[in-house]
C-alpha angles and dihedrals in degrees: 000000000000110000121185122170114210140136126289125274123222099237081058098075094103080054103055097039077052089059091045085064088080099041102065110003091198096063118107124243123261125233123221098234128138097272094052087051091053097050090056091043086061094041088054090049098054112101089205095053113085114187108192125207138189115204119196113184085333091316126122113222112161145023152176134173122222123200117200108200119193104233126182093215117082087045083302099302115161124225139199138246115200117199131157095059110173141145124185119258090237097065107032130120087045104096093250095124088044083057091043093052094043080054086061095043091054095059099041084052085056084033080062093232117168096210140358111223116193129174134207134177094201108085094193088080099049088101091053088058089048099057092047078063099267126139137229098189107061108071144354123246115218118174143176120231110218090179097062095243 
């Protein structure tokens, strides 16, 4: 089993909605048409968008996006906020997320980020962030919903 962990192409965007399947079931489905290739197009082209792969044999099977935001506090240190975390069913419970997620880390660390914050609302896969070093105790997390759900 051969496992690199790289950033996204562009040709792999079927892939990854594919893999979004499993992140949030109640989402519709995209459809490849010219505005949505244009939004990807856009997001690819954002320095400060990092979309995260893991490839297993020419397979993605797993994914998270990481956001760095220029910030004028912490001696203006910019830090990093990681959403779209999935892994496919198939391959979990291998470590394969936690490697995906130190990957991020790593680059946030070169990107010179202060902090990753990273929100979930499941709270069966707290301890899953927090072996891939996260922690539960520091802040709170409150958000609006602008999509009703």
């Amino acid at each position: 089993m051969s496992e690199i962990i790289r950033y996204i192409q562009k040709h792999e965007l079927k892939e990854l909605l594919d893999l979004y399947k499993y992140l949030n079931k109640d989402d519709p489905d995209l459809i490849e048409d010219v505005e949505l290739k244009k939004l990807w197009q856009e997001i690819l082209e954002d320095p400060n968008q990092h979309y995260f792969v893991v490839d297993v044999d020419g397979k993605l099977v797993s994914s998270c996006v990481m956001v760095v935001i220029k910030n004028l506090t912490r001696s203006a240190s910019p830090y990093a906020i990681i959403e779209s975390v999935v892994t496919h069913p198939d391959y979990r419970k291998r470590g394969i997320g936690t490697r995906l997620l130190k990957k991020a880390q790593e680059i946030a660390r070169e990107k010179g980020c202060y902090k990753i914050m990273l929100l979930t609302g499941r709270k069966e896969v707290i301890p899953f962030y927090e072996n891939a070093g996260f922690e539960c105790k520091s802040k709170t997390g409150l958000i609006i919903r602008f999509d009703g759900r």
